[in-house]
CSV table of C-alpha atoms in Angstrom, one decimal:
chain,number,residue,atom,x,y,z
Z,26,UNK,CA,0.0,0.0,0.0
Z,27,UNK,CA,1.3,3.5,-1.0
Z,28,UNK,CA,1.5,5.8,1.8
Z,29,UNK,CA,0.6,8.6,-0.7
Z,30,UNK,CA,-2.5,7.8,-2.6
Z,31,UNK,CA,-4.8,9.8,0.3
Z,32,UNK,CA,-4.4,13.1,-1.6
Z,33,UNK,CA,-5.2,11.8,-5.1
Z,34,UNK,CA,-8.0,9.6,-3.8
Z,35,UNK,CA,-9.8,12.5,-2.1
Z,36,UNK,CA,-9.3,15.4,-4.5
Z,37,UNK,CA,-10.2,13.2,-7.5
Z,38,UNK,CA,-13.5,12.2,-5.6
Z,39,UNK,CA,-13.9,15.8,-4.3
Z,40,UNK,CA,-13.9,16.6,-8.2
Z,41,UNK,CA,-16.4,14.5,-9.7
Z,42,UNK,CA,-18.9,15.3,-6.4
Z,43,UNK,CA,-18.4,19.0,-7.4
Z,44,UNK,CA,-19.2,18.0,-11.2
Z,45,UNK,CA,-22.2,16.3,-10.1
Z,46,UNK,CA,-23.3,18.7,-7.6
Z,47,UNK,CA,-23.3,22.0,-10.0
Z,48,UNK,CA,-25.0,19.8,-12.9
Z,49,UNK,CA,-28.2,19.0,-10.7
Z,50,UNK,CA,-28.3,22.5,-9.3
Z,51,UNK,CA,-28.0,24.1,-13.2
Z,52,UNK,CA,-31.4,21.6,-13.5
Z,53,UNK,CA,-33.1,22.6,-10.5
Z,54,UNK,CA,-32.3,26.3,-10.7
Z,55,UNK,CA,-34.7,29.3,-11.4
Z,56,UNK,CA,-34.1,32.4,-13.1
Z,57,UNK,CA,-33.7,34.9,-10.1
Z,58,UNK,CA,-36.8,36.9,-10.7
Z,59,UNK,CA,-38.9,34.1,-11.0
Z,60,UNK,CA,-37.7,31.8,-8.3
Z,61,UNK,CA,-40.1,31.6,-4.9
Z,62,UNK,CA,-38.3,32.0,-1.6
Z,63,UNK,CA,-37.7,27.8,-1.4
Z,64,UNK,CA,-36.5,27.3,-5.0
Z,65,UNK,CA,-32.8,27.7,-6.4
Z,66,UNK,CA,-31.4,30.7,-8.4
Z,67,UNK,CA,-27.8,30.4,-10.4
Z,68,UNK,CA,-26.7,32.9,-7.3
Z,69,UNK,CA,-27.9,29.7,-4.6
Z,70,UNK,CA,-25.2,27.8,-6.8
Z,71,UNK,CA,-22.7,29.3,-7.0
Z,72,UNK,CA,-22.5,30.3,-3.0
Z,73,UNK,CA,-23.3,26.2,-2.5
Z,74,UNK,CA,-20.1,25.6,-4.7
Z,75,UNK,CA,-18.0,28.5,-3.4
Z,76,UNK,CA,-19.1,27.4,0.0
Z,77,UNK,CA,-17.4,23.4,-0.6
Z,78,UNK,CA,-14.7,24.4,-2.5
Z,79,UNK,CA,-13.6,26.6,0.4
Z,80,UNK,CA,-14.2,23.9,2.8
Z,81,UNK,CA,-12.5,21.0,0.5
Z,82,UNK,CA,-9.2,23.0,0.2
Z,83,UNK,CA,-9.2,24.6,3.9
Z,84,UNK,CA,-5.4,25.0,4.5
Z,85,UNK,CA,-5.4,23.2,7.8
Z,86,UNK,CA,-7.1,19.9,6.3
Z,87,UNK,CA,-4.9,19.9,3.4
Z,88,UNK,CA,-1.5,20.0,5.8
Z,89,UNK,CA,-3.0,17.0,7.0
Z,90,UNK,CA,-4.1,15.5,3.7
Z,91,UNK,CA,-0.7,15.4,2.1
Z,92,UNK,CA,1.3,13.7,5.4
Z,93,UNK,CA,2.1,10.5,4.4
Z,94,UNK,CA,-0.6,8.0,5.8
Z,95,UNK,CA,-2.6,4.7,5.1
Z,96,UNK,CA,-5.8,5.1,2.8
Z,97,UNK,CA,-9.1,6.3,5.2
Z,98,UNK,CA,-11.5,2.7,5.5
Z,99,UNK,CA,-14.2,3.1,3.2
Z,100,UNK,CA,-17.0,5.3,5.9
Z,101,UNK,CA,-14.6,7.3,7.5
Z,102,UNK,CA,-13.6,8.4,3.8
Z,103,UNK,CA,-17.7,8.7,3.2
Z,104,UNK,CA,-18.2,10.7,6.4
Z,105,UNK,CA,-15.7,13.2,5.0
Z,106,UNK,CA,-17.8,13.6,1.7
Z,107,UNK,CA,-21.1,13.7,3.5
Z,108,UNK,CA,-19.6,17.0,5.5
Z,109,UNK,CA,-18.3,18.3,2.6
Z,110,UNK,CA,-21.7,18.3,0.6
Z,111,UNK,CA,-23.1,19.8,3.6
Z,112,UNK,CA,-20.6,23.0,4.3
Z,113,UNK,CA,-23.3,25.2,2.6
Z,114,UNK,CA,-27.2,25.9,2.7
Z,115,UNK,CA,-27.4,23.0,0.4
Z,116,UNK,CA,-29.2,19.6,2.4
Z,117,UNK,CA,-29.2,15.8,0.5
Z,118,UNK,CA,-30.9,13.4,2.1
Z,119,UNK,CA,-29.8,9.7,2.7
Z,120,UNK,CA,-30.8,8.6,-0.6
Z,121,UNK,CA,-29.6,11.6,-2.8
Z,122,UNK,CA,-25.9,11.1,-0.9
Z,123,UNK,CA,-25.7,7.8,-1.3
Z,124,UNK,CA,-26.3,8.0,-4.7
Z,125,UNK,CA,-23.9,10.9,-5.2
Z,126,UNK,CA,-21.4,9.3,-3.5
Z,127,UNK,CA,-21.7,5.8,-6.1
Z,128,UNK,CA,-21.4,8.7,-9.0
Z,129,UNK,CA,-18.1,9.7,-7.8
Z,130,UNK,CA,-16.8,6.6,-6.9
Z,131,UNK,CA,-17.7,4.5,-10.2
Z,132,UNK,CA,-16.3,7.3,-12.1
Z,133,UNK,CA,-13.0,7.7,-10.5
Z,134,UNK,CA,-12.8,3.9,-10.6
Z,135,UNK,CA,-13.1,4.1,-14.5
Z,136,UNK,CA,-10.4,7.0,-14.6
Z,137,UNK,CA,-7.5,4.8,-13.0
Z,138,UNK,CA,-8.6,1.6,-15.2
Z,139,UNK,CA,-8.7,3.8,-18.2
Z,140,UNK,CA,-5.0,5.6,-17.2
Z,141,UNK,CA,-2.6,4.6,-19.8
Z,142,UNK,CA,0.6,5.2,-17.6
Z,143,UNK,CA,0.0,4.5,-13.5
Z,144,UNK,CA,1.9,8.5,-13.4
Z,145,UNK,CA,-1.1,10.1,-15.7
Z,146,UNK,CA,-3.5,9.5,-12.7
Z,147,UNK,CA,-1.6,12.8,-11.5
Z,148,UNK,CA,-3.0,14.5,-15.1
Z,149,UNK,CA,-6.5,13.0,-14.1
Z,150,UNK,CA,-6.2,14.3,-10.8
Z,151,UNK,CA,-5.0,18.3,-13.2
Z,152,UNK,CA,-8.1,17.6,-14.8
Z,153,UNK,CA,-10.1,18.0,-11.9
Z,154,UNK,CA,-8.7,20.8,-10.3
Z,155,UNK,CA,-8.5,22.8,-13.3
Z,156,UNK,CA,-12.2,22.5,-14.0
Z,157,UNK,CA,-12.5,23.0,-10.1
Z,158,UNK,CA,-10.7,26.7,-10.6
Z,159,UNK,CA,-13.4,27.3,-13.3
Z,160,UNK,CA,-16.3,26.8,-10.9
Z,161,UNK,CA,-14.8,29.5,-8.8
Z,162,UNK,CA,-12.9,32.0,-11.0
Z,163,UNK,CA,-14.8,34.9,-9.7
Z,164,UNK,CA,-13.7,34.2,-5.9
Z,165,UNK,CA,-10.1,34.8,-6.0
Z,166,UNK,CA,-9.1,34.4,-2.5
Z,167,UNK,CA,-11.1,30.7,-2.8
Z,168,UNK,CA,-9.1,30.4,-6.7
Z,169,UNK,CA,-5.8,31.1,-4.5
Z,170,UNK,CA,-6.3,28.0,-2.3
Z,171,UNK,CA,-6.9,25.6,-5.4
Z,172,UNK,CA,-3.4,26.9,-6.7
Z,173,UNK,CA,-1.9,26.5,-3.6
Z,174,UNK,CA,-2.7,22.6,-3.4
Z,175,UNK,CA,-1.9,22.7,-7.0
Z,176,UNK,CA,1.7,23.8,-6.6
Z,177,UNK,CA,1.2,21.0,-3.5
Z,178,UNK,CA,0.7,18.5,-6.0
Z,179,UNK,CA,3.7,19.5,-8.1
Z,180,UNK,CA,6.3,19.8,-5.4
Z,181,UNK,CA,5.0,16.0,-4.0
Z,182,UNK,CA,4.4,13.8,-7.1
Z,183,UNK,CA,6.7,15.3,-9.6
Z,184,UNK,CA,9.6,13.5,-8.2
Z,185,UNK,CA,8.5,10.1,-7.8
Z,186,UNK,CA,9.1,7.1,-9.6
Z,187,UNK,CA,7.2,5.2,-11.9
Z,188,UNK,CA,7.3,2.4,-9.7
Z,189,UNK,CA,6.3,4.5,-6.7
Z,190,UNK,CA,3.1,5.6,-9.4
Z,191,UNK,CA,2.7,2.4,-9.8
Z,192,UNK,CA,1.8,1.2,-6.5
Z,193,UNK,CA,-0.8,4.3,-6.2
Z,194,UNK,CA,-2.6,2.8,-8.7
Z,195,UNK,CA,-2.6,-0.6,-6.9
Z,196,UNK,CA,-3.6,1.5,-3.7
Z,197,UNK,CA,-6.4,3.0,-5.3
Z,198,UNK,CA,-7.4,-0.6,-7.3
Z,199,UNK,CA,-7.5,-2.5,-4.1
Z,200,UNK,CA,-10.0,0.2,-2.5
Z,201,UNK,CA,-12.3,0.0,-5.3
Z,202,UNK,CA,-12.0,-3.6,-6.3
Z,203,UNK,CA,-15.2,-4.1,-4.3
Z,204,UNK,CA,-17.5,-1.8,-6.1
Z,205,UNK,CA,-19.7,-2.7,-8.8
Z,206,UNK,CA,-22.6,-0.2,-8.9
Z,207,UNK,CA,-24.0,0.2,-12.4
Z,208,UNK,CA,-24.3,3.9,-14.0
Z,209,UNK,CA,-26.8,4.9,-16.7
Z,210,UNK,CA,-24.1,6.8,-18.6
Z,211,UNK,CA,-21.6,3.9,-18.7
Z,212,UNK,CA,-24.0,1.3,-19.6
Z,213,UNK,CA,-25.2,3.5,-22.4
Z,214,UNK,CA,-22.0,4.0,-23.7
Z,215,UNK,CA,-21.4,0.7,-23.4
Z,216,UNK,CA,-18.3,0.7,-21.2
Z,217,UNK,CA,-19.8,-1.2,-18.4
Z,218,UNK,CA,-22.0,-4.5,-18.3
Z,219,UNK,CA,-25.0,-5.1,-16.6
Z,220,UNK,CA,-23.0,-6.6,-13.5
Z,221,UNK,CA,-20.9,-3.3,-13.0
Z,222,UNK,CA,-17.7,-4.0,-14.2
Z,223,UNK,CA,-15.9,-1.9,-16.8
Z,224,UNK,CA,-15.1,-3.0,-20.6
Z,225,UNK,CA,-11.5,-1.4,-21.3
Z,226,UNK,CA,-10.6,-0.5,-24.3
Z,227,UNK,CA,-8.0,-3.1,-26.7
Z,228,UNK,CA,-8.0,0.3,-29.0
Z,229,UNK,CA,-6.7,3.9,-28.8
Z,230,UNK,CA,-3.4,5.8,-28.1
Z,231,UNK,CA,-0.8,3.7,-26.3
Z,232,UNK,CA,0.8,5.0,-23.1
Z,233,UNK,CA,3.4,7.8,-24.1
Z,234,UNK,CA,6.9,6.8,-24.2
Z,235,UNK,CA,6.2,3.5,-25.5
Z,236,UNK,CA,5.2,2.2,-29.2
Z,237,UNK,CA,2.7,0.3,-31.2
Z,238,UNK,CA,2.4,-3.0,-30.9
Z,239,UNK,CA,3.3,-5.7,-33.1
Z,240,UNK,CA,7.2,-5.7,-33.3
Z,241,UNK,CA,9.3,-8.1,-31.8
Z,242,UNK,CA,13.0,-7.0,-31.6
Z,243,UNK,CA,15.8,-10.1,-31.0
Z,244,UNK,CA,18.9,-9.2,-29.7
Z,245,UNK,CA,22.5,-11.3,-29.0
Z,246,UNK,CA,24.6,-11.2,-26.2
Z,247,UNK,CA,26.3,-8.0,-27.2
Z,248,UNK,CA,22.9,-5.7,-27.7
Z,249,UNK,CA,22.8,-6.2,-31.2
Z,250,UNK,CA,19.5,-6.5,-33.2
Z,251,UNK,CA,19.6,-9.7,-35.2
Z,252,UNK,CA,16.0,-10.0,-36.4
Z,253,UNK,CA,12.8,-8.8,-36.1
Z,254,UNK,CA,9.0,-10.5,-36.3
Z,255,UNK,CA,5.9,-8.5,-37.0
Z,256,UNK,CA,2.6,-9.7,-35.6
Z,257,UNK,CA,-1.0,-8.4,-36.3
Z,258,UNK,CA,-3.0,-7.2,-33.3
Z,259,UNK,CA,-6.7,-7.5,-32.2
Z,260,UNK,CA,-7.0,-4.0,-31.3
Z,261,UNK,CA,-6.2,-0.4,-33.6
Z,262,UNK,CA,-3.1,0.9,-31.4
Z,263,UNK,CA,-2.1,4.7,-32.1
Z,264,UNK,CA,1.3,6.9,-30.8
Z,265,UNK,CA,0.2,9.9,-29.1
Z,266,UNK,CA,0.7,13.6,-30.4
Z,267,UNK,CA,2.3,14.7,-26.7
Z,268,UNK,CA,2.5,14.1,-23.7
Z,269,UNK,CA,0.1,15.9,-21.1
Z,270,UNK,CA,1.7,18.8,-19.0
Z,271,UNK,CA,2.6,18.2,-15.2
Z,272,UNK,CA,2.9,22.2,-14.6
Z,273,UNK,CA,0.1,24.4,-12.8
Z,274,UNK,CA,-1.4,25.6,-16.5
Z,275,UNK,CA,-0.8,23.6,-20.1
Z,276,UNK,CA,-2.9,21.2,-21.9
Z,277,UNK,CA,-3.1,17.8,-19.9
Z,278,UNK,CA,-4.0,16.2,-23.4
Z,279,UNK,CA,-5.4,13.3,-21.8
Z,280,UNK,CA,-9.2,13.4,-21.2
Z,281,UNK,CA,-9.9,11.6,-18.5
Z,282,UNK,CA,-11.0,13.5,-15.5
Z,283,UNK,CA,-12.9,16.2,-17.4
Z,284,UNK,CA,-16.8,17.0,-16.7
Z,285,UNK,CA,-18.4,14.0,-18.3
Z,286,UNK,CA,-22.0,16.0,-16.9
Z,287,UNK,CA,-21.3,18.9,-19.0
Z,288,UNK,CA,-24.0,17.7,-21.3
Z,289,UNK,CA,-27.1,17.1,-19.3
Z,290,UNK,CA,-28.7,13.4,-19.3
Z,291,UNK,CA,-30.2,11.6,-16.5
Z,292,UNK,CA,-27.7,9.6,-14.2
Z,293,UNK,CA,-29.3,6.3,-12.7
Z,294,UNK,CA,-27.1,4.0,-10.3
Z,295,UNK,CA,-28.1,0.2,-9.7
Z,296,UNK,CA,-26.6,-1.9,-7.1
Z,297,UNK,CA,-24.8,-4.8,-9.1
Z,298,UNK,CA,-25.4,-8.9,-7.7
Z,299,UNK,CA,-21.9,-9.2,-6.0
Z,300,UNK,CA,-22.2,-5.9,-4.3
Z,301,UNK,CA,-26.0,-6.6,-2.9
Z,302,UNK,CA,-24.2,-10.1,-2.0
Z,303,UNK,CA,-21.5,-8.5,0.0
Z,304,UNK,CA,-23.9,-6.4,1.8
Z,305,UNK,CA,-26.3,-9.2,2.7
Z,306,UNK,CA,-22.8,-10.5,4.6
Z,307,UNK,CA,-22.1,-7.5,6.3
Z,308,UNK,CA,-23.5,-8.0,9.7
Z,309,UNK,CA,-21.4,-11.0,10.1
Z,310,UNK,CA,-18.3,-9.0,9.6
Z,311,UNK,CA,-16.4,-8.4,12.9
Z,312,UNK,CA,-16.6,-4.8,13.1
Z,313,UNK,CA,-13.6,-2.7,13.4
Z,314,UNK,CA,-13.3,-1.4,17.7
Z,315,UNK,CA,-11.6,2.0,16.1
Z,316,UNK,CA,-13.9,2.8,13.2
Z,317,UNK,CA,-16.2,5.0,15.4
Z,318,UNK,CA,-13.1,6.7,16.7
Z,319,UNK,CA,-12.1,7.3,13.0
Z,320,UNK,CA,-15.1,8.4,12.2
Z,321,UNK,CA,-15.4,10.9,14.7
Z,322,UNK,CA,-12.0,12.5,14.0
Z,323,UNK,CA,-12.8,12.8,10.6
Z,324,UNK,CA,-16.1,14.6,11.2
Z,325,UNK,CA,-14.2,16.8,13.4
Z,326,UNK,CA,-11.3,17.4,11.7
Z,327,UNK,CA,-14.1,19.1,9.0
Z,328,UNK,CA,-16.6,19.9,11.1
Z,329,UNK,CA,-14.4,22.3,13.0
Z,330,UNK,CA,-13.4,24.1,9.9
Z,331,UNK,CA,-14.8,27.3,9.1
Z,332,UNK,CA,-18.2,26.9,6.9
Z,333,UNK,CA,-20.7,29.3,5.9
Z,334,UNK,CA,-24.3,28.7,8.0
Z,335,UNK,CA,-27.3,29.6,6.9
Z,336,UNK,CA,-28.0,33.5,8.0
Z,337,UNK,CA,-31.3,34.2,10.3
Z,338,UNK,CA,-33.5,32.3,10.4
Z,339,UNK,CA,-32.7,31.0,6.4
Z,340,UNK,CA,-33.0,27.2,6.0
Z,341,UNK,CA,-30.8,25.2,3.9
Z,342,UNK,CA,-31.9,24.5,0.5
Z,343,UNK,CA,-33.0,20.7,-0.3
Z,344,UNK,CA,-31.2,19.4,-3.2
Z,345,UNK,CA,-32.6,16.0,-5.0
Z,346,UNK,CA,-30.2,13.8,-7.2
Z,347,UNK,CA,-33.4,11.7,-8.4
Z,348,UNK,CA,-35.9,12.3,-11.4
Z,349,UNK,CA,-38.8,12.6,-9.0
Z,350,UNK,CA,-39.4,12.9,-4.9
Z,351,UNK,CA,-41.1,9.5,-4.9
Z,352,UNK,CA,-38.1,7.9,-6.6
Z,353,UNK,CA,-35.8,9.6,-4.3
Z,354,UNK,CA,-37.8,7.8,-1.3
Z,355,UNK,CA,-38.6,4.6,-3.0
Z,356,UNK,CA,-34.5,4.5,-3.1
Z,357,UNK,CA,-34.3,5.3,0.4
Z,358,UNK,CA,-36.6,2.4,1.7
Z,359,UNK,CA,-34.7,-0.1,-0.6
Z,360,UNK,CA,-30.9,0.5,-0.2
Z,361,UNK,CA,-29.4,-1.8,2.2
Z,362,UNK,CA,-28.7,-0.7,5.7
Z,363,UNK,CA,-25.4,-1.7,6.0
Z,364,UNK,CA,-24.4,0.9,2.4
Z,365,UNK,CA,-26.0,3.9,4.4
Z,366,UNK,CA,-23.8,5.7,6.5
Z,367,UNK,CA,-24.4,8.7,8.9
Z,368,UNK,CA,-21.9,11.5,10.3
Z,369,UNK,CA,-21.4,10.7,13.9
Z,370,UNK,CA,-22.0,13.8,15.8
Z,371,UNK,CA,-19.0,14.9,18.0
Z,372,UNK,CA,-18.6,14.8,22.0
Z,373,UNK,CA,-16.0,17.5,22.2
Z,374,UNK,CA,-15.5,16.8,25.9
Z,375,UNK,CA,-11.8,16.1,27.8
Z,376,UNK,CA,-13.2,13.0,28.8
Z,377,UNK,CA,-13.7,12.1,24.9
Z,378,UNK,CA,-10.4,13.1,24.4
Z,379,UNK,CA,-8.8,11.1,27.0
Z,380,UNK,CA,-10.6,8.4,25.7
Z,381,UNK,CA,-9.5,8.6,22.1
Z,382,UNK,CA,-6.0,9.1,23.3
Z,383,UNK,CA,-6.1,5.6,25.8
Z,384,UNK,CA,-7.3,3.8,22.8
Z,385,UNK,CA,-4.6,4.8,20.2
Z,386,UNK,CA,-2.1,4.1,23.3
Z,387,UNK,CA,-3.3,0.7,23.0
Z,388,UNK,CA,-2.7,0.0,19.1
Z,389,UNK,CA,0.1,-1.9,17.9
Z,390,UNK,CA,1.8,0.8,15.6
Z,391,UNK,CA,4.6,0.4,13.3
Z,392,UNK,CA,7.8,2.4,13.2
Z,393,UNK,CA,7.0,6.3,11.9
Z,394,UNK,CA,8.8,6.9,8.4
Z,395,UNK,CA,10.8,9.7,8.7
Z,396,UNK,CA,7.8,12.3,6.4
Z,397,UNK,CA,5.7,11.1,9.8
Z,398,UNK,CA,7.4,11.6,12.8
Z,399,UNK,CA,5.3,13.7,15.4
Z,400,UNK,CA,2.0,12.7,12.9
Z,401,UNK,CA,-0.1,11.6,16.2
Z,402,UNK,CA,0.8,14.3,18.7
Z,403,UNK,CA,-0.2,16.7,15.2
Z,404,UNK,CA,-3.5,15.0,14.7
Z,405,UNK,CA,-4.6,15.5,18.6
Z,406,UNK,CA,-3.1,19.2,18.4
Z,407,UNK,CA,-5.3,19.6,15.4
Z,408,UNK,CA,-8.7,17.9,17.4
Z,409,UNK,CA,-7.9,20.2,20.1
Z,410,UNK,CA,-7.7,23.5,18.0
Z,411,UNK,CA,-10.7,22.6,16.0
């Protein structure tokens, strides 16, 4: 396991929840002079996005982001998203966030299958936060923060090794090897069957660097080349133009990554049969003793930071990711228990505290690498400034 895949994992999901989130609300919205007091104008959505972005790049959360660490399980990274979609007067219910959550994780999943190189992940991850800056360009101060975890970015990935890129991608395979929700637009483009997993391409541009297949090259003892086979392929291989830039502006060339909701169609999300089978086993999982301690860190750890609340007596807007209300809570009554996760609300007490702090006394932990020394005394310091 890579001790830095955390960053990409969570700013490529924070991405394609901020592409789905300002599609829906460009659907729902109303012209300003038309809209009733309960309905949402183009000015609701762009505070609702100004409002997460903010949150999802808070300077203080992304110190802590980029420290070299172990992947979050798969709720306390859930928990995370669930405050982030809620640091503005925008409200999803149980439904709606589950389903927004499947959206972003099936399509990040597809993005690191897809990646031709395990190091173009980083030009998925530019394709994000460049569409990111466009959401926001008006807000400068909120523009400067993207940059800033931009120029992050740079300064921490440019200098590994492929190998090292390669075992992010393993990271971020073994987390999502489990999920097989089906998605209207992938099964309609026919790039995922009807039991969730992906069809990959055996056509296209080959990885840069490299060249088309169907040359074999022999070579003696010295290093000369002594003869040469051709073989057909099954698949139309082409060399790419370029190669995508790794600097803060320039054309990534690669696609992947980019708003895929840009044109509007309706998104539906279907559990597939292994993943209804693996939650029909849950309850016989033994659970994890430090998940609720997790958990409420990570709610903390955003909770504390500095949102925008609703002013007066204003009430948050209600945000629906289905076609209808009655689908919305026809999904709600229907999706397994054991998928639906809620924030844990936070005891902010010494006592908790203490508590927390007896139990991570108690774990086995492995030597600190040198990036992590101090990381636990940082992480309490943080709680208790929060």
């Amino acid at each position: 396991m890579s001790a830095r895949t955390l960053p990409l994992l969570f700013l490529n999901l924070g991405g394609e929840m901020l592409y789905i989130l300002d599609q829906r609300l460009r659907a729902q919205s109303i012209p300003g002079e038309k809209a009733r007091k309960d309905e949402w104008t183009d000015v609701d959505r762009k505070r609702v996005m100004n409002d997460i972005i903010s949150t999802m790049f808070n300077m203080k959360f992304m110190e802590e982001l980029f420290k070299p660490q172990e992947l979050y399980s798969k709720k306390a990274l859930r928990t995370v998203y669930d405050r982030l979609a809620h640091a503005s007067i925008m409200r999803l219910n149980q439904a709606s966030m589950d389903k927004l959550y499947d959206l972003m994780t099936m399509a990040f999943k597809y993005q690191v299958l897809l990646c031709p190189r395990p190091r173009d992940i980083l030009l998925v991850t530019f394709n994000h936060l460049d569409a990111i800056k466009d959401f926001i360009y008006e807000s400068p101060a909120i523009l400067n923060q993207v940059d800033e975890t931009f120029r992050q970015l740079i300064e921490t990935y440019s200098c590994l090794s492929d190998g090292e890129f390669q075992l992010i991608r393993q990271t971020l395979l073994i987390f999502f090897q489990d999920m097989h929700i089906r998605v209207s637009i992938f099964l309609k483009d026919k790039v995922q069957n009807s039991n969730g997993r992906f069809v990959l391409p055996i056509s296209g541009p080959v990885p840069w660097g490299t060249e088309v297949p169907g040359l074999i090259r022999i070579f003696n003892h010295k290093g000369v080349e002594i003869k040469r086979t051709e073989f057909t392929t099954a698949g139309n291989y082409v060399t790419p133009q370029r190669e995508g830039s790794f600097e803060l502006y320039g054309d990534r060339v690669l696609k992947l990554g980019t708003n895929m909701y840009s044109v509007s169609r309706p998104v539906e999300t279907h559990m597939a049969g292994s993943s209804k089978n693996m939650a029909s086993h849950a309850k016989n999982t033994a659970p994890n003793p430090l998940a609720k301690e997790e958990l409420n860190f990570l709610a903390r750890l955003l909770g504390g930071l500095d949102i925008q609340k609703p002013a007066g007596g204003e009430t948050g807007f209600r945000l629906n990711l289905f076609t209808t209300d009655e689908e919305e809570e026809h999904a709600a009554q229907t999706r397994p228990e054991e998928l639906s996760y809620k924030v844990i609300n936070i005891e902010a007490t010494q006592e908790r505290r203490e508590e927390l702090s007896r139990i991570l006394g108690e774990m086995e932990v492995a030597e600190p690498c040198p990036d992590s020394a101090g990381k636990g005394e940082d992480l309490l310091a943080l709680m208790d400034e929060l």
